[in-house]
Coordinates of C-alpha atoms in Angstrom, one line a residue:
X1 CA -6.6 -28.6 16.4
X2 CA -4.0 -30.7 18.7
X3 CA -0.9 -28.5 19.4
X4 CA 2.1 -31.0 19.0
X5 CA 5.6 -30.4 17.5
X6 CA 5.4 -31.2 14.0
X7 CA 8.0 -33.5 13.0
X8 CA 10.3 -32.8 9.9
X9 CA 12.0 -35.0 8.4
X10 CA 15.5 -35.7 8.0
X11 CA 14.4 -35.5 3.8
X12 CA 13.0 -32.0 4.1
X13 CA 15.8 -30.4 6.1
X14 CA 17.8 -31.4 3.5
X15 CA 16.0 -30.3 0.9
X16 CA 15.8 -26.7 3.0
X17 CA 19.9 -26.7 3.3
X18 CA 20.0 -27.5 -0.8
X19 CA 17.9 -24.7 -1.2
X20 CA 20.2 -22.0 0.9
X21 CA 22.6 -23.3 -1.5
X22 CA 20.9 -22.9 -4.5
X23 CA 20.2 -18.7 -3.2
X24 CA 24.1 -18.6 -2.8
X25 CA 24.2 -19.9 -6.4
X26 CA 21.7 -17.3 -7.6
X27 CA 23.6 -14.3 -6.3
X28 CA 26.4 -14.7 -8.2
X29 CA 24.1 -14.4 -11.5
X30 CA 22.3 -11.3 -10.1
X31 CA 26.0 -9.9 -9.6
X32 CA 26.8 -10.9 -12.7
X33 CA 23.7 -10.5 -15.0
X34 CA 22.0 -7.5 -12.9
X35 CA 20.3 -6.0 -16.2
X36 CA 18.2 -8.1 -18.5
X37 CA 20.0 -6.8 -21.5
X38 CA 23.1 -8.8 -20.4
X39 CA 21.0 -12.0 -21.2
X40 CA 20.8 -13.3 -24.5
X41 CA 19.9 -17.5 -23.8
X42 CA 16.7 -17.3 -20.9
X43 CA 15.9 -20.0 -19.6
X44 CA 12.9 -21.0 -16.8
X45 CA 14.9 -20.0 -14.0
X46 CA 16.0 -16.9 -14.9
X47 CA 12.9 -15.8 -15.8
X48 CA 11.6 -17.0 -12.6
X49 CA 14.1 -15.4 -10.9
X50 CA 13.6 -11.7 -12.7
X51 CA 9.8 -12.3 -12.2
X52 CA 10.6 -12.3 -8.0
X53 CA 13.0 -9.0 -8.6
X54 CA 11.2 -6.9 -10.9
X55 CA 7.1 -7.9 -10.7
X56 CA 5.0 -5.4 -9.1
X57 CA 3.0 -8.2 -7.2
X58 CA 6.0 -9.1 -5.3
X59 CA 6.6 -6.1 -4.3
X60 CA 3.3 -5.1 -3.2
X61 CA 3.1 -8.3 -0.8
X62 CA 6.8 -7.3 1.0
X63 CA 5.0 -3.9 1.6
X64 CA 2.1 -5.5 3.6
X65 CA 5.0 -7.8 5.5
X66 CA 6.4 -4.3 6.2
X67 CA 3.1 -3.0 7.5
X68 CA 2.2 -5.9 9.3
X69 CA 5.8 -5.2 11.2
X70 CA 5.0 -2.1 12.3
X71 CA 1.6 -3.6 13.8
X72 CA 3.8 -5.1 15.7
X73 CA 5.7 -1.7 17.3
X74 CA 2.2 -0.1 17.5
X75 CA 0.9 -3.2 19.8
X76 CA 4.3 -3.1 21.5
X77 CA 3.6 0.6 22.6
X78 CA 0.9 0.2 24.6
X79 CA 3.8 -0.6 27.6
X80 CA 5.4 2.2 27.3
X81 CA 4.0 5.4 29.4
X82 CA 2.5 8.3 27.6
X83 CA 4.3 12.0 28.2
X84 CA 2.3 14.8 26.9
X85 CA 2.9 18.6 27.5
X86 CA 0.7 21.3 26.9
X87 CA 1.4 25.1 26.6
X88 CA -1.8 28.2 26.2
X89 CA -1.7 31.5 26.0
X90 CA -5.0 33.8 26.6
X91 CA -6.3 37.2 26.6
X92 CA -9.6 37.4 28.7
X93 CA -11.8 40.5 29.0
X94 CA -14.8 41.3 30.7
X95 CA -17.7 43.1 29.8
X96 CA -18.0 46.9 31.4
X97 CA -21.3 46.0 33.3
X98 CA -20.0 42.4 34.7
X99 CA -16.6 44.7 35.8
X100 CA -18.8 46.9 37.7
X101 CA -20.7 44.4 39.4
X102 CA -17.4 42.6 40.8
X103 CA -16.0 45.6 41.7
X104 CA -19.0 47.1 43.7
X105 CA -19.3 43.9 45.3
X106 CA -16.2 43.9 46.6
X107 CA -16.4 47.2 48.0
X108 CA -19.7 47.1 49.4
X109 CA -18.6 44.1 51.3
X110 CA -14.4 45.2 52.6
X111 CA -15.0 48.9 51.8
X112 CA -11.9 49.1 49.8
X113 CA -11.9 49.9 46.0
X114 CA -10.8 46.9 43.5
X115 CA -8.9 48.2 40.9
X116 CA -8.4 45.2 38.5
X117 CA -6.8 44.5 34.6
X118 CA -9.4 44.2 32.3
X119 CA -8.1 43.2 29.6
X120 CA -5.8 40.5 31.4
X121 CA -3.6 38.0 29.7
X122 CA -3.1 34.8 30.9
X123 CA 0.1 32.0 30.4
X124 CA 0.2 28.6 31.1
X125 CA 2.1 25.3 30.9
X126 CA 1.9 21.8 32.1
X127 CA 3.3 18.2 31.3
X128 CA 0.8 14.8 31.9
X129 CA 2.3 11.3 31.9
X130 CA 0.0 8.3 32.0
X131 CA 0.9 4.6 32.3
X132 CA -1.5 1.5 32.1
X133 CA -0.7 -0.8 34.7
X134 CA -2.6 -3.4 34.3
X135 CA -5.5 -3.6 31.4
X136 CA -6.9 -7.2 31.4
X137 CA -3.8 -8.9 29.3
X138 CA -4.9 -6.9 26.2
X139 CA -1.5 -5.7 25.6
X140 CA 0.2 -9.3 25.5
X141 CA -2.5 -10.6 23.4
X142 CA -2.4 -7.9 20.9
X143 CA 1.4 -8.0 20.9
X144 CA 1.2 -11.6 20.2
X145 CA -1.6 -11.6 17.8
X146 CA 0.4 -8.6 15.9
X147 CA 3.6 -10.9 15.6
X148 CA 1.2 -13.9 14.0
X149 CA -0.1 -11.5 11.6
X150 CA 3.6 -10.4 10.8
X151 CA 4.2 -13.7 10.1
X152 CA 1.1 -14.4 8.1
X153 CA 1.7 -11.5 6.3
X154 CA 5.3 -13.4 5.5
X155 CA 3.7 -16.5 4.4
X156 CA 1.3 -14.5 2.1
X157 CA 4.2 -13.0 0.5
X158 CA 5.9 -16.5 0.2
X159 CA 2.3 -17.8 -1.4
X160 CA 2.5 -14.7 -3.9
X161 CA 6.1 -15.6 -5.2
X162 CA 4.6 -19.7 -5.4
X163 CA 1.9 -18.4 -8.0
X164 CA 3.9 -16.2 -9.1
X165 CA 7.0 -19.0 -10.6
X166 CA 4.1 -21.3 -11.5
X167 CA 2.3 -18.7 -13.9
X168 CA 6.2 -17.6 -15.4
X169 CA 6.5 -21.7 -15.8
X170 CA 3.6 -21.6 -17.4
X171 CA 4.0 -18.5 -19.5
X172 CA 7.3 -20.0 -20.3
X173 CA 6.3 -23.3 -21.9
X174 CA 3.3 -21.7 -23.9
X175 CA 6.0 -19.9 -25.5
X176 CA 8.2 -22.6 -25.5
X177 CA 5.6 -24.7 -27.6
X178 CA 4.6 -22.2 -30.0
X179 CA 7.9 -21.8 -31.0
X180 CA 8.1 -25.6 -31.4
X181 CA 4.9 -25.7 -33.6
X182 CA 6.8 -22.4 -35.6
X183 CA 9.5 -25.0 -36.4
X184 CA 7.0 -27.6 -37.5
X185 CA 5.2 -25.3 -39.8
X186 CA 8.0 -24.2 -41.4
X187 CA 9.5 -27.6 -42.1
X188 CA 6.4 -28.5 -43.3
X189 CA 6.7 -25.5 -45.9
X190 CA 10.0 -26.6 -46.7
X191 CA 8.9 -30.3 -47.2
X192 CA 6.1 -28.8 -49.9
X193 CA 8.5 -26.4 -51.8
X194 CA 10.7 -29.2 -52.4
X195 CA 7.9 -31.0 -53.6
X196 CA 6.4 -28.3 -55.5
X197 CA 10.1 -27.8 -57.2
X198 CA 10.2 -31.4 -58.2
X199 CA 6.7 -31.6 -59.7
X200 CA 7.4 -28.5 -62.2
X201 CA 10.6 -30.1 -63.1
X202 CA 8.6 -33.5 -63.7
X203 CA 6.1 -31.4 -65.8
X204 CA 8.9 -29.8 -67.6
X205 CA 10.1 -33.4 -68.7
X206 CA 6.7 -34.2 -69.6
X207 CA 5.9 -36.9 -66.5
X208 CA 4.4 -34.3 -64.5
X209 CA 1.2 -32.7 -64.3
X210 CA -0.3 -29.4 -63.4
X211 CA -2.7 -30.8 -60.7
X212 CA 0.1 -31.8 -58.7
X213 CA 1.7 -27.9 -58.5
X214 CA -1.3 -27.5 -57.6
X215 CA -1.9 -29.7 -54.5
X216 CA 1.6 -28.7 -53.3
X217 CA 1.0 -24.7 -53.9
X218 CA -2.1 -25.2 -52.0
X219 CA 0.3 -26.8 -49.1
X220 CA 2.6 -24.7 -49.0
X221 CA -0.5 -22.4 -48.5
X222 CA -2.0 -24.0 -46.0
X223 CA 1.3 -24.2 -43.7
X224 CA 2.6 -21.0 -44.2
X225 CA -1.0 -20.5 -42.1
X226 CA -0.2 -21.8 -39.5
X227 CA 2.8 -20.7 -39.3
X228 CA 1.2 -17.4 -38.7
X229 CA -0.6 -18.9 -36.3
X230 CA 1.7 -20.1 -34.1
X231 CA 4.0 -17.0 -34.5
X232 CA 0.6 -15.2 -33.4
X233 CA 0.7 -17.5 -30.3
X234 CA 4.3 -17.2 -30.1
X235 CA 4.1 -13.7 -29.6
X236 CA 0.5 -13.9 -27.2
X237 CA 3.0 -16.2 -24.8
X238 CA 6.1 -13.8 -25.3
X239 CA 4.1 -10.5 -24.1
X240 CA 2.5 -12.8 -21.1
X241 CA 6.3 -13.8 -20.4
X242 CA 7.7 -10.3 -20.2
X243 CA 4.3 -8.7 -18.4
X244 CA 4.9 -11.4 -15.3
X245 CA 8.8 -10.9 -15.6
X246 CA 8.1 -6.7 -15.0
X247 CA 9.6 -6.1 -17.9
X248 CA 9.1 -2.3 -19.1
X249 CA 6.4 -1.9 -22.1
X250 CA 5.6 -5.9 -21.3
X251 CA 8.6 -6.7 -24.4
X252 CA 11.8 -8.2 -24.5
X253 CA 15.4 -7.1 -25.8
X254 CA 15.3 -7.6 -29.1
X255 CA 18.9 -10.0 -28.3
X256 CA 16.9 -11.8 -25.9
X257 CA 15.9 -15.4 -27.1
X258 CA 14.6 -18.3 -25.0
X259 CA 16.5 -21.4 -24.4
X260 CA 16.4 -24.8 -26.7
X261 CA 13.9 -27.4 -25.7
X262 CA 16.4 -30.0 -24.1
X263 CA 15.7 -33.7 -24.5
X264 CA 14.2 -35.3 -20.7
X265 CA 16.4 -37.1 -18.7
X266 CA 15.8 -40.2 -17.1
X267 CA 14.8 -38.4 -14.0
X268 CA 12.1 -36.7 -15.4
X269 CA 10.5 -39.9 -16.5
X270 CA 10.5 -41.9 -12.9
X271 CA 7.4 -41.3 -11.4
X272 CA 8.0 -40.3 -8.1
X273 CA 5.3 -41.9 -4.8
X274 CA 2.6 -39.7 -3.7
X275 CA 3.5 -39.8 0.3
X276 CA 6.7 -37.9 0.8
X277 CA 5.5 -34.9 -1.4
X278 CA 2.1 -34.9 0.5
X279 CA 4.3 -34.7 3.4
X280 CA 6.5 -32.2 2.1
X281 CA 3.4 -30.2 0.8
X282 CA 2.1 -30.1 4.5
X283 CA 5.4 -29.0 5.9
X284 CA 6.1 -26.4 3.4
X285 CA 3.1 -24.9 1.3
X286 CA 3.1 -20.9 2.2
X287 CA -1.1 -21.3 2.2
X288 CA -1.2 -23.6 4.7
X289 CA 1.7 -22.1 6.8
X290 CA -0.5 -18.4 6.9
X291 CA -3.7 -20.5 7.3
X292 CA -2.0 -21.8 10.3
X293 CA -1.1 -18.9 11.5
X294 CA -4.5 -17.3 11.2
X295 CA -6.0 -20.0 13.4
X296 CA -2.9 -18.5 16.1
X297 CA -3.9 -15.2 15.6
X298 CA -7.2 -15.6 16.1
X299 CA -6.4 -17.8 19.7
X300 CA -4.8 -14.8 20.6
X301 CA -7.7 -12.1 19.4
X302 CA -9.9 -14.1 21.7
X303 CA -7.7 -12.8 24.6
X304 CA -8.1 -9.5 23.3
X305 CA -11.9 -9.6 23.7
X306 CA -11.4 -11.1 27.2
X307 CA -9.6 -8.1 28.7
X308 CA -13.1 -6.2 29.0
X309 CA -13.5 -8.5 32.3
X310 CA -10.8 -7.3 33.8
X311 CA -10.8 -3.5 35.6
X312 CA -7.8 -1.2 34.2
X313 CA -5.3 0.3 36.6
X314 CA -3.9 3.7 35.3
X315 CA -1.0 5.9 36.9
X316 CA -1.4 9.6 35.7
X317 CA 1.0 12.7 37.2
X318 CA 0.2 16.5 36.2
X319 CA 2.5 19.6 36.4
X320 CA 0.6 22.7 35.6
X321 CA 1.7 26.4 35.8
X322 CA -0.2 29.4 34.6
X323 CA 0.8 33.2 35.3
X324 CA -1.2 36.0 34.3
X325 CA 0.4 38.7 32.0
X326 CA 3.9 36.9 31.9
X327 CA 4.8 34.1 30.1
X328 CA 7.5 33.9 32.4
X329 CA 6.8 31.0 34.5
X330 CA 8.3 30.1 37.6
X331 CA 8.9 27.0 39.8
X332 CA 6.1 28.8 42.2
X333 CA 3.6 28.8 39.3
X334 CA 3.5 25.5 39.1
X335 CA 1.4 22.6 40.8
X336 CA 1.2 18.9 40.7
X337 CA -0.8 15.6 41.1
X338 CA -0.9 12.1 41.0
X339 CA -3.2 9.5 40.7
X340 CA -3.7 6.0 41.0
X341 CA -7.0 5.2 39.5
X342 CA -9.3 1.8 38.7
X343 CA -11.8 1.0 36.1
X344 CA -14.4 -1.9 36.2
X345 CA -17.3 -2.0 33.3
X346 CA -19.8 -3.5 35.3
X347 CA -22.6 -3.5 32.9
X348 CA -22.1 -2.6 29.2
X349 CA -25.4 -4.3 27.7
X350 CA -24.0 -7.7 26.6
X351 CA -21.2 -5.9 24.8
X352 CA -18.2 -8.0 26.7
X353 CA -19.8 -11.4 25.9
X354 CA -20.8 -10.5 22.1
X355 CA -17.0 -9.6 21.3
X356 CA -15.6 -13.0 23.1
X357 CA -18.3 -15.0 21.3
X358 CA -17.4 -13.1 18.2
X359 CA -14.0 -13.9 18.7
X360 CA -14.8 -17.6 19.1
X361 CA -16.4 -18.2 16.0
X362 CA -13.7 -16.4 14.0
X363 CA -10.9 -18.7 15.8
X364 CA -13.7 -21.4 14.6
X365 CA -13.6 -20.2 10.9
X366 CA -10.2 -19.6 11.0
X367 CA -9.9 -23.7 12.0
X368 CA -12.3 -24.8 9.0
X369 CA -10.5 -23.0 6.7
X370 CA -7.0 -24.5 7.9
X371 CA -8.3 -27.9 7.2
X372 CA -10.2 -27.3 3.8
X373 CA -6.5 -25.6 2.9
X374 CA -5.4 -29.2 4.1
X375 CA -7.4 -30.9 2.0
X376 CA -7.4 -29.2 -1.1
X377 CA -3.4 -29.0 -1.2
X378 CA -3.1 -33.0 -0.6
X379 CA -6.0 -33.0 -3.4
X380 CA -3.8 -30.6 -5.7
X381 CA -0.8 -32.7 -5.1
X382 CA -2.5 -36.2 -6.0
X383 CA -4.3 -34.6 -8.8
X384 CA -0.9 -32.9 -10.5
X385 CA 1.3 -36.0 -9.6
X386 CA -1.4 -37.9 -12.0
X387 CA -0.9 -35.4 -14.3
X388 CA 2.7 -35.5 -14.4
X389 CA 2.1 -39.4 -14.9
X390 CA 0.3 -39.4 -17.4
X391 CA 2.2 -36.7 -19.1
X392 CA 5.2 -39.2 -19.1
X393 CA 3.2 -42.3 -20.8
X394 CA 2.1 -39.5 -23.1
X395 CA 5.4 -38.5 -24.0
X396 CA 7.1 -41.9 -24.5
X397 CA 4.0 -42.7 -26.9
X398 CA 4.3 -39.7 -28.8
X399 CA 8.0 -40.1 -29.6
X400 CA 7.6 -43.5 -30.5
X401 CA 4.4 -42.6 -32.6
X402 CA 6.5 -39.8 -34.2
X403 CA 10.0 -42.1 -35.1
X404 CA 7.0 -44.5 -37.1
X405 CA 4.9 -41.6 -38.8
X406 CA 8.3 -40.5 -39.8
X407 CA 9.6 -43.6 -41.3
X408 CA 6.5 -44.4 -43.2
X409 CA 6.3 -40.3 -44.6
X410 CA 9.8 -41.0 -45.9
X411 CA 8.7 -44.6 -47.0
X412 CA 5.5 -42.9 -49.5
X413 CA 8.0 -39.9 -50.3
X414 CA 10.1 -42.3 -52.1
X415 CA 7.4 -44.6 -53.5
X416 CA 6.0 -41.0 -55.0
X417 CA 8.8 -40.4 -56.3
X418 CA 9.0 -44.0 -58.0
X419 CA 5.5 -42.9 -59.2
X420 CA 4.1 -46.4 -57.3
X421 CA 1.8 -44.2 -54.8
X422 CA -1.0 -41.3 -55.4
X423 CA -0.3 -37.5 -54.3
X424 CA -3.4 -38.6 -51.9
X425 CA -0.9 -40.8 -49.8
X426 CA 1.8 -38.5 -50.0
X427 CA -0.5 -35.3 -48.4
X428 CA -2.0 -38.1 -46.1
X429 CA 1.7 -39.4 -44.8
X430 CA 2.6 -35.1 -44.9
X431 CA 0.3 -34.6 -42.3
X432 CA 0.4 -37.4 -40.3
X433 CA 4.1 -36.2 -39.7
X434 CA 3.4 -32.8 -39.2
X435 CA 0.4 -33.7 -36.5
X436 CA 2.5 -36.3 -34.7
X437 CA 5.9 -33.4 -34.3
X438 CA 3.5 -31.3 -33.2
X439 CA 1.9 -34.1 -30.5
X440 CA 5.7 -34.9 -29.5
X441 CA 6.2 -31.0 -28.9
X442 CA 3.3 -30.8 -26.8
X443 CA 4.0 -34.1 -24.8
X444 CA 7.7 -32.8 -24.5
X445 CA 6.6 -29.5 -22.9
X446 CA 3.6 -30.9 -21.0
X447 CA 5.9 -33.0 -19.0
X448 CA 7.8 -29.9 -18.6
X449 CA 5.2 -27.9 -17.4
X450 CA 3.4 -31.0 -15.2
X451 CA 7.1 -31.0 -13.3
X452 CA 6.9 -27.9 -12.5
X453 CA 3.2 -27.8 -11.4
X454 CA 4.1 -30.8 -8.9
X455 CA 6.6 -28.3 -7.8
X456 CA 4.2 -25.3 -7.2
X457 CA 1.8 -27.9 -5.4
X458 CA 4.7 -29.1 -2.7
X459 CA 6.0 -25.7 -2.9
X460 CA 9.4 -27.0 -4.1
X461 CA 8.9 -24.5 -6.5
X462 CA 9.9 -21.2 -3.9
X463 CA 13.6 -23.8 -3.2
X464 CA 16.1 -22.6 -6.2
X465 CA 15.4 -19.2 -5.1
X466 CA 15.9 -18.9 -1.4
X467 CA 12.5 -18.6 -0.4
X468 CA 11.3 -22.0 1.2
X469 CA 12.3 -20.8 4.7
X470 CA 9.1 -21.3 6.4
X471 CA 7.3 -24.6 7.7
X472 CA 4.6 -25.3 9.7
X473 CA 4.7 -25.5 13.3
X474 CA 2.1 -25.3 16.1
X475 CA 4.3 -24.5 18.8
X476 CA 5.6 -21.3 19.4
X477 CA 8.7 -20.1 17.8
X478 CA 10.8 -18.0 20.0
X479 CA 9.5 -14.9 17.9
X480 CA 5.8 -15.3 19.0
X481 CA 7.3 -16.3 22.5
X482 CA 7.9 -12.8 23.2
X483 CA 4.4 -11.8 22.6
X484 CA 4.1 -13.4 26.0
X485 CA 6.6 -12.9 28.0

């Protein structure tokens, strides 16, 4: 992997300075709408931006950014010298028959009786400082290759809120549609009621007949079905919604309603070229970032492993003090030493070598699994920029399709009325309509939903919200710098 400066361009640091904006935008509505009983209109970005304050996910990935921090102070102690003090007390008594025996010596040899404690208690204190001098470089590698983690732990979290907007978007537009197809199936119930009114008053008049209150009771059947259905789904998406928002009980306020389906805009329907959000995907996808950054950490584990060639220098100072049957100590009871002293493994059974080689490979893994990240998110983005293609042919199709079906239901109503067409035609042109608002729903909040996908893939998604402040870089940011200074 060639370590070069990558380049961003002038396009993307704008896009970054938009998006500072667009976080100094969404404070004010957190000031202003801090409780989600405030809200009555949601629409996709509030909802996004509930799902990043309140979803359990979230805030399990800023606890591993937190812990991967305090890697960082545990690696950076390892420079510091180590003060320990010790204090013991003890009580220490001989057996009668080993008394004896040091006593008679001693007189048998100097003639003179020993008269001794026995019980005899015994205090002590003493204070040890140690300080690695030199240890093979592990230090600054495992400082180094603690701040990567930190800030792959970072990207993770960053990748976390990424799925995390793209599953509310999704959750968001299910609902979206089912309450679109709700509509449907109840203007289709309306359509047959009417219907179903005018054939009884036809029958009453004597130019009606019973077969066609019939047909229309069994329509009005027949859509008040699925209108159960697509409240069922309605509700299905509504319970996702509020579970990824962190909602309590996975519900919403009963005030709360979701905002109209608004008509696309011209923008939404330009097709935009495949290049600059490739590029923009490579420069700002959290996955690739904390792939990256694994490869780094992994360069710098390899150091870690390394350090067993090198001998360890250690500095170590004693005081002890111990007085028997006082715990009174005094400046005379005390000693003290110091020591410079050198380690060198010089034979550990292959043990050096298999962690360096071990080491290796990782760095090696970590490197195939930065490019297959590479390629998969410059597949992902070719494969949801078709999608969002094609879901703008679809859509201009569908609304044309829909403005004809419509026209020509309204055509056969009238002829029906006239009595110059069958019931058969009528039902026919009935659900053509109905099947056609129900295609231009789904086109409508397909391209939706492929806009937002495209989004997710480039990571443009994480830019309303404050949170596309990462990129890819292969040199050293002045954070990992001091790993090795």
């Amino acid at each position: 992997m060639k370590n070069k400066i990558q380049q961003i361009p002038a396009r993307l640091l704008i896009m970054v300075a938009s998006a500072i904006f667009a976080f100094l935008a969404a404070n004010s509505f957190t000031a202003n709408a801090s409780s989600i009983d405030e809200i009555q209109d949601l629409d996709l970005e509030t909802a996004q931006r509930i799902a990043l304050g309140k979803n359990p996910s979230i805030e399990a990935a800023a606890q591993r950014v937190k812990q991967a921090k305090e890697r960082i102070a545990q690696a950076k102690s390892a420079y510091w010298p180590v003060l320990d003090a010790s204090a013991s007390a003890s009580r220490v008594e001989i057996s009668d028959n080993e008394e004896q025996r040091s006593t008679g010596a001693y007189s048998s040899l100097f003639g003179i009786d020993l008269d001794t404690n026995n019980p005899e208690e015994y205090y002590g204190a003493g204070l040890s400082a140690s300080w690695t001098v030199f240890d093979g470089f592990e230090r600054k590698f495992a400082t180094a290759a603690a701040r990567f983690g930190h800030r792959e732990s970072k990207a993770a979290e960053r990748e976390t809120q990424r799925l995390l907007l793209s599953a509310v978007s999704q959750a968001y537009h299910n609902a979206l549609l089912a309450r679109e197809n709700i509509r449907i199936a109840e203007a289709d119930e309306m359509f047959n009621r009417k219907q179903l009114e005018d054939a009884k008053a036809r029958r009453r008049v004597g130019t009606g007949s019973l077969s066609d209150e019939l047909n229309f009771e069994v329509q009005i059947n027949t859509a008040k079905s699925n209108l159960i259905a697509s409240r069922r789904s309605f509700q299905i998406a509504i319970y996702a919604l509020a579970s990824l928002m962190g909602l309590p009980d996975a519900k919403f306020p009963a005030q709360l309603q979701l905002s109209d389906l608004q008509e696309e805009t011209a923008v939404e329907l330009d097709a935009p070229s495949a290049e600059p959000l490739i590029e923009t995907a490579v420069n700002f996808r959290p996955d690739l970032i904390r792939a990256e950054f694994a490869v780094q950490r992994s360069e710098k584990e390899i150091g870690i492993a390394k350090s067993d060639y090198y001998p360890v220098v250690r500095l170590v100072g004693n005081l002890d003090g111990e007085r028997p049957n006082s715990a009174r100590l005094a400046a005379d009871d005390f000693g003290n030493s110091v020591a410079l002293s050198l380690s060198y493994n010089i034979f550990s059974g292959g043990l050096h070598r298999a962690r360096v080689n071990e080491a290796k490979f990782a760095k090696k893994e970590a490197e195939n699994n930065f490019e297959d990240a590479m390629i998969s998110v410059k597949g992902e983005v070719r494969e949801t920029l078709e999608s969002l293609c094609s879901a703008q042919e679809q859509l201009v199709l569908q609304r044309s399709n829909a403005q004809l079906v419509r026209q020509n239901r309204e055509l056969v109503e009238k002829e029906y009325a006239a009595g110059q067409t069958s019931l058969v035609r009528l039902n026919e042109a009935q659900r053509d309509l109905t099947g056609a608002e129900a295609r231009l729903a789904l086109a409508r909040v397909s391209l939706r939903q492929a806009w937002q996908d495209l989004k997710a893939a480039t990571g443009e998604i994480l830019a309303p919200f404050g949170c596309l402040d990462m990129t890819r870089t292969n040199a050293q940011t002045p954070e990992t710098k001091g790993a090795d200074s």
